[in-house]
XYZ file of C-alpha atoms in Angstrom:
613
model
C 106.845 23.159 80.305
C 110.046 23.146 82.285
C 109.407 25.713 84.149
C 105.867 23.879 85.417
C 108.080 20.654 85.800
C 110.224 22.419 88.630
C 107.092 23.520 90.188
C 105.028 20.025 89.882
C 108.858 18.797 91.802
C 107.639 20.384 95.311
C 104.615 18.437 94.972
C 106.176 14.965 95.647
C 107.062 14.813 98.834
C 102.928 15.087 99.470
C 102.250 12.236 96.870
C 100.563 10.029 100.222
C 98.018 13.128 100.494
C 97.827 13.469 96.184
C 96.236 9.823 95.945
C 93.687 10.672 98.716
C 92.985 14.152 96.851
C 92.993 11.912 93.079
C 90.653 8.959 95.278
C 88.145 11.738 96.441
C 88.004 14.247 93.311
C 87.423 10.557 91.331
C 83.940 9.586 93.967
C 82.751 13.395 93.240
C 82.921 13.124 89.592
C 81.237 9.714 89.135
C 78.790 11.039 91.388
C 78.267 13.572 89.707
C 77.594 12.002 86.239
C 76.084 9.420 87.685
C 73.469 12.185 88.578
C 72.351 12.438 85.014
C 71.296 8.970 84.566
C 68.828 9.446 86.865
C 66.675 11.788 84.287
C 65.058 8.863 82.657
C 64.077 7.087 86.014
C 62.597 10.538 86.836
C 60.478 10.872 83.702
C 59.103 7.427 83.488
C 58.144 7.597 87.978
C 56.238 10.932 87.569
C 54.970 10.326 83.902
C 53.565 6.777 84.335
C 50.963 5.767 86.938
C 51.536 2.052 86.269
C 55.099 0.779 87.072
C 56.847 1.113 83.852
C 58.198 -1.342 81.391
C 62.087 -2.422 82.852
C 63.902 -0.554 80.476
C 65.302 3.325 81.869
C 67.139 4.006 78.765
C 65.509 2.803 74.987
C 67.872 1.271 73.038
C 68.291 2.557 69.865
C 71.158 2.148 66.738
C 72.059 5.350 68.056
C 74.258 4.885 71.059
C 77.996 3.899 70.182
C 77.905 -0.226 70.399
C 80.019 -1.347 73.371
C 81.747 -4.459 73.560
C 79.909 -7.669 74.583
C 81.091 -7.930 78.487
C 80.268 -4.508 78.867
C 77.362 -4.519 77.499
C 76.141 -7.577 79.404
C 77.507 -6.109 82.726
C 75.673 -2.523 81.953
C 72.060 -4.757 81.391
C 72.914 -6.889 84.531
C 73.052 -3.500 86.616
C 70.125 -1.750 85.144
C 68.077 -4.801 85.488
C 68.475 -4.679 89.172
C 68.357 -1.005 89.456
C 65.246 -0.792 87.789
C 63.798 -4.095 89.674
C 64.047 -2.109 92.668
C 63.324 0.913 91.586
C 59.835 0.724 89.910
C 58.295 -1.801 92.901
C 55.274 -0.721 94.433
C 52.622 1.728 93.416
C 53.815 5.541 92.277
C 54.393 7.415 95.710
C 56.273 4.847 96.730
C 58.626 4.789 93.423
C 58.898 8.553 93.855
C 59.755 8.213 97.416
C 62.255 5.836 97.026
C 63.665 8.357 93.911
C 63.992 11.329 96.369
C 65.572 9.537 99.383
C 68.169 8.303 96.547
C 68.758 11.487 95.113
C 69.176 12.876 98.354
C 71.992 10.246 99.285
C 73.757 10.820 96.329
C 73.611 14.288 96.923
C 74.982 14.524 100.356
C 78.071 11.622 99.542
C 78.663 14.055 96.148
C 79.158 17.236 98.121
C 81.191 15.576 100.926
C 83.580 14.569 98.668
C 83.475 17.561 97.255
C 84.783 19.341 100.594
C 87.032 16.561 101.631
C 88.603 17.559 98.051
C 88.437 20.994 99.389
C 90.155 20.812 102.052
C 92.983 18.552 100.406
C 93.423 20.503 97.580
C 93.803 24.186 99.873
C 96.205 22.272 102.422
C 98.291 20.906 99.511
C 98.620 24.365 97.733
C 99.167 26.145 101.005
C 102.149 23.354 102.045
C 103.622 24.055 98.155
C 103.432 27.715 98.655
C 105.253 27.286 102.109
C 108.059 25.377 100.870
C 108.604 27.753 97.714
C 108.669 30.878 99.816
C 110.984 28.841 102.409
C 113.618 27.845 99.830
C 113.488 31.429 98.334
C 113.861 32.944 100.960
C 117.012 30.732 102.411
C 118.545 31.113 98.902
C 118.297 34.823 99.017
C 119.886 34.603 102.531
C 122.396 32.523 100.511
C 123.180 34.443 97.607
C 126.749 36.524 97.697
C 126.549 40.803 98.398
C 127.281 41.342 94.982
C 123.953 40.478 94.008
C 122.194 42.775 96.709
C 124.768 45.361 95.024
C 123.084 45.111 91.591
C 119.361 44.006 92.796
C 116.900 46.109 93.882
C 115.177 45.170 97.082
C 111.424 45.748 96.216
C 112.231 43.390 93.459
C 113.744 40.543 95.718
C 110.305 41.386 98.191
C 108.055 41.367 95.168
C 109.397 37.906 94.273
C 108.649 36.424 97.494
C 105.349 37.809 97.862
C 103.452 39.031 94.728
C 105.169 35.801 91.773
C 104.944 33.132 94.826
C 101.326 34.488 95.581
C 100.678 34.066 91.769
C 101.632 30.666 91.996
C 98.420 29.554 93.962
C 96.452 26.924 92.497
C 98.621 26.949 89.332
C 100.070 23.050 90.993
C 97.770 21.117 93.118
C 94.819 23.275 92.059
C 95.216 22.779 88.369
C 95.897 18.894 89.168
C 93.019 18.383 90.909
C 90.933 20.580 88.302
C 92.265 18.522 85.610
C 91.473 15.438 87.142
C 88.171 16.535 88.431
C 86.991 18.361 84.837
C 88.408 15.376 82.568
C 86.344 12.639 84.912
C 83.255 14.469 84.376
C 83.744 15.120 81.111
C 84.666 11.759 80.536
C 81.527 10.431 82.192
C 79.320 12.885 80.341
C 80.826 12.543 77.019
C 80.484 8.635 77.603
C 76.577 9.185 78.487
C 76.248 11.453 75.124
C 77.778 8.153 72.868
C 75.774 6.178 75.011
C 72.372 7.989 73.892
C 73.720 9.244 69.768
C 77.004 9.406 68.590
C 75.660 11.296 66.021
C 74.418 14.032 68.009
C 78.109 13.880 69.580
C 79.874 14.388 66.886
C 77.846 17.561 65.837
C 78.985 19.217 69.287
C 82.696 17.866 69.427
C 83.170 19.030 65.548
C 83.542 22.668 66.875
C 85.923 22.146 69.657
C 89.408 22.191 67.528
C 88.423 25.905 66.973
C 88.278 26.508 70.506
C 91.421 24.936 71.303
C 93.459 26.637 68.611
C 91.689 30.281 70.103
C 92.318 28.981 73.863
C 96.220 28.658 72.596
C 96.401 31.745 70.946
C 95.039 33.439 73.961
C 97.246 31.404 76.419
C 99.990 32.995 74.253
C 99.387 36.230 74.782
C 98.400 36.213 78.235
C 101.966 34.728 79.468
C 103.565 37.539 77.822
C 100.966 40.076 79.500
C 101.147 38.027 82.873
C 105.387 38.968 82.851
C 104.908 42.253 82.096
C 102.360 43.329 84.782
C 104.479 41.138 87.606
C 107.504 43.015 86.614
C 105.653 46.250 86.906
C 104.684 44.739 90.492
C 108.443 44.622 90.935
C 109.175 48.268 90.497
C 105.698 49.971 91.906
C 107.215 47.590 95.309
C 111.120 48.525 94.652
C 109.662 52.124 94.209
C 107.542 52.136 97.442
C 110.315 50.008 99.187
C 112.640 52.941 98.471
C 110.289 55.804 99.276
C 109.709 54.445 102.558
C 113.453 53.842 103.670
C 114.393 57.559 102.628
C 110.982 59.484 103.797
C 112.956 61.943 105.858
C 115.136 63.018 102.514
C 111.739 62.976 100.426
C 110.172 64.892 103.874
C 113.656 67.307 104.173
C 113.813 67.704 100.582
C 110.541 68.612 100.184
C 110.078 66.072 96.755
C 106.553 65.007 97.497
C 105.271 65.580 94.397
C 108.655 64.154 92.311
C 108.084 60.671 94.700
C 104.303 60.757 93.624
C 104.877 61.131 89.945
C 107.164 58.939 90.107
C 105.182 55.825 91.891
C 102.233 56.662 89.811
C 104.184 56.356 86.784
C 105.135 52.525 87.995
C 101.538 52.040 89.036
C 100.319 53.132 86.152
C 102.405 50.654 83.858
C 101.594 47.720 86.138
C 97.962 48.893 85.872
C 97.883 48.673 81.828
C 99.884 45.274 81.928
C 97.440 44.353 84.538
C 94.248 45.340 82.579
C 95.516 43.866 79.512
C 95.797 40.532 81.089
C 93.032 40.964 81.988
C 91.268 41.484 78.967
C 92.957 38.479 77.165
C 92.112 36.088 80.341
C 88.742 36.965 79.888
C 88.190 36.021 76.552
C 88.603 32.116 76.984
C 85.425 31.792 79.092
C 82.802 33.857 76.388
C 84.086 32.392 73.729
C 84.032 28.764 75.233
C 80.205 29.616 75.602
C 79.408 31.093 72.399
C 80.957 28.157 70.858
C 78.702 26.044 73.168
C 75.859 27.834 72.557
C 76.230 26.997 68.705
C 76.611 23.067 69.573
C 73.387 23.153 71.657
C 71.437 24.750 69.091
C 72.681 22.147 66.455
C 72.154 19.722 68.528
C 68.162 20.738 69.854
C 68.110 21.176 65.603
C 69.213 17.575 65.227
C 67.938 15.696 67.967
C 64.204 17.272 67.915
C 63.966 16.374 64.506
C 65.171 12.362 65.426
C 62.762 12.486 68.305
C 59.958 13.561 65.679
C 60.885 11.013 63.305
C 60.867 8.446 66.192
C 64.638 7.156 66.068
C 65.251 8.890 69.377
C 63.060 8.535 72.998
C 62.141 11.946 74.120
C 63.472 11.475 77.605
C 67.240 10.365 75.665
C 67.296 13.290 74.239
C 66.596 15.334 77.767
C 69.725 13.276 79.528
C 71.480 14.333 76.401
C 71.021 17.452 76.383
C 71.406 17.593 80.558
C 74.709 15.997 79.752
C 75.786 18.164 77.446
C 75.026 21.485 79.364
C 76.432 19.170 82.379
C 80.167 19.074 80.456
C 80.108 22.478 79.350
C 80.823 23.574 83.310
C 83.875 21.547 82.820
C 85.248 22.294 79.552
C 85.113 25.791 80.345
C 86.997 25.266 83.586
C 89.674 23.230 81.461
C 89.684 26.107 79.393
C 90.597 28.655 82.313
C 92.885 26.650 83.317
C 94.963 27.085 80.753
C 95.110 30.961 81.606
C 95.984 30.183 85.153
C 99.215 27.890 84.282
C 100.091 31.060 81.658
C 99.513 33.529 84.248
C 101.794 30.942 86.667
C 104.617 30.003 85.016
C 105.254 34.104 84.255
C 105.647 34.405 88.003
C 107.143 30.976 88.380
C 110.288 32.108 85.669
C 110.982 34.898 87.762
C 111.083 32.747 90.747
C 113.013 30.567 89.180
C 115.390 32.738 88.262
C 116.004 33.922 91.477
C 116.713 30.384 92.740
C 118.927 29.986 89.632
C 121.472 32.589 90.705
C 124.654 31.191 92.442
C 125.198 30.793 96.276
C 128.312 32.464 97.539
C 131.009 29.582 97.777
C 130.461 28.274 101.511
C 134.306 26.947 101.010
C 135.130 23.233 102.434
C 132.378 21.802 105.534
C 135.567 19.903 106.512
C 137.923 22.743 107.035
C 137.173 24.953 110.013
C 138.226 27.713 110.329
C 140.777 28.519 113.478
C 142.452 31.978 114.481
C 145.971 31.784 116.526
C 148.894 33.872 114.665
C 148.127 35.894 111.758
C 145.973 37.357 109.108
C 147.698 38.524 105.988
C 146.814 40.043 103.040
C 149.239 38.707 99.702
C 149.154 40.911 96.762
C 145.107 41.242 97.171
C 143.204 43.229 94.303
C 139.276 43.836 93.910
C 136.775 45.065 90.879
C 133.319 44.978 91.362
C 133.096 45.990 88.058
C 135.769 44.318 85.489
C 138.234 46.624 84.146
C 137.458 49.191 87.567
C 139.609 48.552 89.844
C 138.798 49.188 93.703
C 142.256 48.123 95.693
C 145.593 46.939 93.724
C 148.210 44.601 95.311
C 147.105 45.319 98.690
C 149.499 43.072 101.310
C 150.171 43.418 104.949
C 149.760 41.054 108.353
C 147.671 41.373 111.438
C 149.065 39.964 113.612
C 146.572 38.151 116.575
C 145.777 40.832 119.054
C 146.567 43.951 117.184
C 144.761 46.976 116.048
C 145.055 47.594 112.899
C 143.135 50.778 111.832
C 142.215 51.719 107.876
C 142.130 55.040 106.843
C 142.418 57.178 104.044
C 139.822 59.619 101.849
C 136.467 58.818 100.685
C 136.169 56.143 97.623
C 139.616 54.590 98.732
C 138.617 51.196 99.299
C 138.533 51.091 103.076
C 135.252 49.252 103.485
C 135.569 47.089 100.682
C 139.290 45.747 102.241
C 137.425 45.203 105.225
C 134.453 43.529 103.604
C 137.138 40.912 101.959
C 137.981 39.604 104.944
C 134.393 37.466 106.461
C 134.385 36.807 102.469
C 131.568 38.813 101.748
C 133.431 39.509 98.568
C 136.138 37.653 96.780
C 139.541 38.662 95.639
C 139.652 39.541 92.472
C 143.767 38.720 92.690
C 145.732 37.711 95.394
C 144.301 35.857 98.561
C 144.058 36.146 101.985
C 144.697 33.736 104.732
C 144.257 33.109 108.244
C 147.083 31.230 109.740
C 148.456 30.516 105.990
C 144.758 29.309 105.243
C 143.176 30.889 101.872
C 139.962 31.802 103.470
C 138.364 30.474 100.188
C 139.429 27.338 101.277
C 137.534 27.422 104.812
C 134.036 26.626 105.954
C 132.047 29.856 105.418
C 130.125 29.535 108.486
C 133.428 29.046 110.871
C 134.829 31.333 109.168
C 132.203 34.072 109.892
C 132.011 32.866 113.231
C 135.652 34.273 114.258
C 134.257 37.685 113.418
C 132.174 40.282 115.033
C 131.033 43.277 112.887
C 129.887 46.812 114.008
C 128.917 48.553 110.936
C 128.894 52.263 110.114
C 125.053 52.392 109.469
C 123.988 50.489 112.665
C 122.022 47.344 111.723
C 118.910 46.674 114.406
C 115.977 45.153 113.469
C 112.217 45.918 114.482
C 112.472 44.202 118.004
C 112.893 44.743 121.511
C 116.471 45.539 122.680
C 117.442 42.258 124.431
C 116.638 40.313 121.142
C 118.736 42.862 118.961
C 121.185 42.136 121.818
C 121.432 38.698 121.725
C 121.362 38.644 117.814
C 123.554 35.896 116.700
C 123.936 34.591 120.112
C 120.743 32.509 120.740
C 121.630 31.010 124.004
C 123.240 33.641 125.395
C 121.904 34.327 128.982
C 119.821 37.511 130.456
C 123.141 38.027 132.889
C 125.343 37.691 129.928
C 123.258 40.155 127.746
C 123.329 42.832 130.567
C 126.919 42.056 131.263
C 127.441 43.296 127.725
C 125.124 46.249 127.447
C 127.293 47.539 130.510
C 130.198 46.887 128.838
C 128.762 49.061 125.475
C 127.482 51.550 128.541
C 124.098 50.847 127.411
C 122.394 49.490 130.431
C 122.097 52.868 132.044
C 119.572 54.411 128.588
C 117.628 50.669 128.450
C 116.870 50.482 131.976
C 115.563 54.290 131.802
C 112.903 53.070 129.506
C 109.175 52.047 130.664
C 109.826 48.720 129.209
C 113.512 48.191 129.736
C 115.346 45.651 127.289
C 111.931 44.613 126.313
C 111.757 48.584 124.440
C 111.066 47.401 120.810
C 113.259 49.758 118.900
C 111.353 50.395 115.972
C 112.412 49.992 111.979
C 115.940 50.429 112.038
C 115.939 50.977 115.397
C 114.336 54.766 114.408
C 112.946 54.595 118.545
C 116.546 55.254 119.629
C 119.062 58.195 118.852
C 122.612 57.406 116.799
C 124.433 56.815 120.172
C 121.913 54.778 121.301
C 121.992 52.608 118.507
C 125.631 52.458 118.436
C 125.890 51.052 121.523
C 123.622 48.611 121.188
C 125.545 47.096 117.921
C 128.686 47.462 120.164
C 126.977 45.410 122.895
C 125.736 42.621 120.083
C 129.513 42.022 119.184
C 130.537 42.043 122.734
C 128.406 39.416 123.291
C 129.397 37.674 120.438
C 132.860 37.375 122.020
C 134.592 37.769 118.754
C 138.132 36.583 117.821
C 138.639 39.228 115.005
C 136.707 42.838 115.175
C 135.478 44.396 112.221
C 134.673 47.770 113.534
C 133.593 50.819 111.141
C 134.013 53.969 113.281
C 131.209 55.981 113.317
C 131.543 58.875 115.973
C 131.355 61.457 113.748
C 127.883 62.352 113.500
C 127.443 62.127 117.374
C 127.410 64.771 120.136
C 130.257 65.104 122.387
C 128.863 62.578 125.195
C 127.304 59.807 123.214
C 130.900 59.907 121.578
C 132.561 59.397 125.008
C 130.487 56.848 125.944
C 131.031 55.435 122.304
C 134.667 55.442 122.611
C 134.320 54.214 126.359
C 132.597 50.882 124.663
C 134.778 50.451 121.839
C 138.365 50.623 123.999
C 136.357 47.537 125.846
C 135.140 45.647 122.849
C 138.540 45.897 121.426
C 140.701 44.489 124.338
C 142.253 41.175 123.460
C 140.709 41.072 120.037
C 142.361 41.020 116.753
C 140.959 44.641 115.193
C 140.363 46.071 112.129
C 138.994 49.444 112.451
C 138.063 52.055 109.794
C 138.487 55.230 111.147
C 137.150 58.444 110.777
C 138.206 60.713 113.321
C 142.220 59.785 113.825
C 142.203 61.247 117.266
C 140.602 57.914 117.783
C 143.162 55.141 117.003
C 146.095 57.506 117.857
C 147.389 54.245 119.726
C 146.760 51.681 117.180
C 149.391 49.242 116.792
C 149.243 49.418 112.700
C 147.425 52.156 110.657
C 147.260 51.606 106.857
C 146.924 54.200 104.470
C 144.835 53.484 101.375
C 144.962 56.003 98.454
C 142.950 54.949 94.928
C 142.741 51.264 96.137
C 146.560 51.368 96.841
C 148.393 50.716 100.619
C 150.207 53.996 100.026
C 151.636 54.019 103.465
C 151.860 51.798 107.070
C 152.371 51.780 110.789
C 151.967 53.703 113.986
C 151.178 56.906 114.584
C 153.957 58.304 115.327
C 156.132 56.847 112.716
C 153.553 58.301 109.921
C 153.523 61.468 111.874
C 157.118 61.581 111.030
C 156.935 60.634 107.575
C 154.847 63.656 106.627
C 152.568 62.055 104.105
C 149.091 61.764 103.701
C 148.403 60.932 106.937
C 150.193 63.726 108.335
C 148.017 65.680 105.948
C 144.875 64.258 106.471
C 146.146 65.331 110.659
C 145.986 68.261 109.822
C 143.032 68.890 107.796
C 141.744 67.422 110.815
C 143.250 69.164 114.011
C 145.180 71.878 112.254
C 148.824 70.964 113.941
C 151.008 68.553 113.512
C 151.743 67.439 116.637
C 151.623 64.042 117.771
């Protein structure tokens, strides 16, 4: 019930549009009961020549007695009904039946699709906002997460559990409110006519709420299951997709195909039994009202033979009771729709549950003028395993300061400390003797431009992937940057210039190409500090040049941090750290480690073979 709570919350700020929806789902319903009184009228036009006797409904002792102001006010309008109603001959009366059933008809169903219409733009609005505010929380939540969370889980959330949360809100609401009035208004016309005859039918329904329960149970449980096999069939597929030139290269077809089919399969029994349980409510709602109306024909033929009931009261009672089965059953359904709901809406809940990455102090912004220093900074992303131990040094504004050391030391996770993508586990680090932690995440993050070792660039034309982060950056200003990256010359070459959409991943251009481009990004950007992860190893000779061409420019006048792969490259840095195990094993220029002949004059010359500087 607290889950549905949260979900009936992003229904309020629409409450203007919810009493229209209430006002017109409460016209149909009376509308549509009111349809049943009309039986009698019916019988007595077409069954009596002579206008008949001003009474629609006989009274008998077997309607429930109603109090006296009611009563008067219900004898007041069926006096004047009927006055009008039976004057003139027959064809007349019958004419002036139709014409009135055909009014009520046509004001019933355009209610009805006024309700329609509410009730589809309501749920639609809902769904908007809950995918919105999932998907800005997710954009939200800290890298850690990402680390641990599998991304066709995250994408199943936002599009399979939110999906499943369609008409479980204002569709349930407005079926609630719709079903109840008419069974209301028909279970009033059925006390009305016998209360007898009502009680016989209404005796059975605490059985079918105790099975509807037990089956609502169930299906909940069965609903989780077959959303979370959604989850991996999507993570699986997800995955499959990203890496189809290893599955292609590695020739593990059939491994991939067992393996998805093994999901789909589990999501498919989940599925099926859901399925099954959601499917008993609605034949066992009717076999249960099958067994009323017989008791009920049973009952009220044999009062209609004994003549304590009119004939035509007992056809409006039994129109009204076949009338509120339609509803009942709904009812019934509905409870497997809010069980099949709140499965998905726990999940989504969940998601939204997990905590933000600190965004630090609005009030403190973040400003970049002497220094950046590391104080005794350690990391785990695991507790007890640790990644980099007492870690201190100072960049100083406008230096170079390139990371290296082997694989698994730690270099892009010191790096990744920095915009605050992680926190210090010990230790801090400050900007101008700022804790970061203390600063406005978004200012923060703004100082910094970031060039990745698996080039980021996202299924749009170059100029866009460009201008990424800088919205109002100007054409001139976008091409002044691509020339700087030397990427103007390749763009230009193409058909469709900087409007070339690159493809997923930018798969439409080679590694240089794409290199360039994210060089050309942070250029734009204008960047007071450089995060740049060196990644000129995999290229051929020439795209390196021109590479190493854009990075000399993208680093001029910028505070640097560089992780480097290929130490011919920041020969002329003005610091180079040395991480070994998560530890700053040694520090500073090339030369002076040259000298020292320690790991970095080893890792020279696994390198270049000499030891020359």
């Amino acid at each position: 019930m607290k889950t549905y709570r949260r979900l009936l919350a992003y229904v309020r700020p629409y409450w203007p549009r919810m009493l229209l929806l209430s006002l017109t789902i409460t016209l149909f319903a009376s509308l549509s009961g009111v349809s049943l009184t009309l039986i009698p009228p019916f019988l007595r036009v077409i069954l009596e020549r002579d206008a008949p006797a001003p009474q629609t409904v006989v009274e008998t002792k077997e309607g429930l007695p109603l109090p006296a102001f009611v009563e008067e006010a219900r004898l007041a309008l069926k006096s004047s009904f009927e006055g009008w109603m039976y004057a003139g001959d027959a064809d007349e009366r019958l004419a002036r039946f139709i014409w009135l059933l055909i009014a009520l008809m046509i004001a019933k169903n355009v209610f009805g699709y006024v309700q329609t219409y509410f009730t589809e733009y309501l749920e639609q609005r809902v769904l908007f906002r809950i995918r919105k505010d999932v998907y800005a929380h997710i954009l939200d939540l800290p890298l850690s997460y990402f680390d641990r969370e599998r991304a066709g889980h995250l994408i199943s959330k936002v599009t399979n559990d939110v999906a499943m949360l369609r008409g479980a809100v204002i569709g349930v609401a407005a079926s609630v409110l719709r079903n109840a009035l008419m069974t209301f208004l028909a279970l009033a016309i059925l006390l009305t006519v016998s209360w007898r005859l009502t009680l016989l039918v209404f005796a059975i329904v605490p059985l079918n709420v105790l099975l509807i329960n037990w089956v609502g149970k169930k299906l909940k449980r069965r609903s989780r299951r077959a959303q979370e096999g959604m989850a991996d069939m999507t993570a699986n597929l997800e995955e499959t997709i990203a890496g189809v030139r290893v599955v292609k290269a590695f020739d593990t077809r059939s491994h991939e195909q067992e393996r998805f089919s093994r999901h789909s399969k589990r999501h498919m029994m989940h599925y099926i039994k859901m399925q099954m349980y959601g499917a008993l409510s609605a034949p066992t709602s009717e076999l249960l009202g099958t067994v009323s109306f017989a008791v009920v024909l049973w009952y009220g033929g044999q009062r209609v033979i004994d003549g304590g009931l009119p004939a035509e009261n007992l056809v409006m009672f039994v129109a009204a009771m076949l009338f509120v089965v339609s509803p009942l059953k709904n009812l019934s359904r509905l409870a497997t729709l809010v069980q099949q709901a709140t499965a998905s809406a726990q999940r989504v809940f969940e998601l939204l549950d997990v905590a933000k990455e600190p965004a630090g102090d609005p009030g403190r912004t973040a400003a970049f003028e002497r220094e950046i220093r590391f104080e005794q900074v350690s990391f785990e992303y695991v507790v007890g395993e640790t990644v980099l131990r007492d870690v201190s040094f100072t960049a100083h504004k406008g230096e170079v300061v390139a990371i290296v050391g082997s694989s698994g030391a730690g270099k892009t996770t010191m790096v990744d400390l920095i915009p605050r993508f992680y926190l210090p586990t010990a230790g801090r680090i400050t900007i101008d003797d700022v804790d970061t932690r203390a600063l406005s995440l978004a200012s923060l993050r703004g100082l910094m431009g970031i060039v990745t070792q698996e080039t980021i660039l996202f299924n749009d034309s170059i100029y866009n992937n460009i201008a990424y982060g800088s919205p109002h950056a100007t054409k001139e200003a976008v091409e002044r940057a691509a020339r700087a990256a030397n990427a103007h010359d390749f763009v230009t070459s193409f058909p469709d210039g900087y409007s070339t959409v690159v493809g997923d991943r930018g798969a439409q251009l080679s590694g240089g190409q794409r290199q360039r481009i994210a060089i050309a990004r942070a250029i734009l950007r204008d960047p007071a500090i450089l995060i740049f992860d060196e990644a000129t190893s995999a290229l051929d000779s020439e795209s390196e040049r021109l590479v190493q061409e854009a990075m000399e420019r993208l680093f001029a006048g910028r505070t640097t941090f560089v992780i480097a792969h290929r130490l011919s490259t920041i020969r002329h840095a003005d610091k180079i750290l040395v991480l070994e195990r998560g530890r700053l094993s040694e520090h500073g220029t090339h030369s002076e480690l040259m000298t020292k002949h320690g790991i970095y004059h080893r890792l020279y010359q696994l390198q270049f073979g000499h030891a020359s500087a």
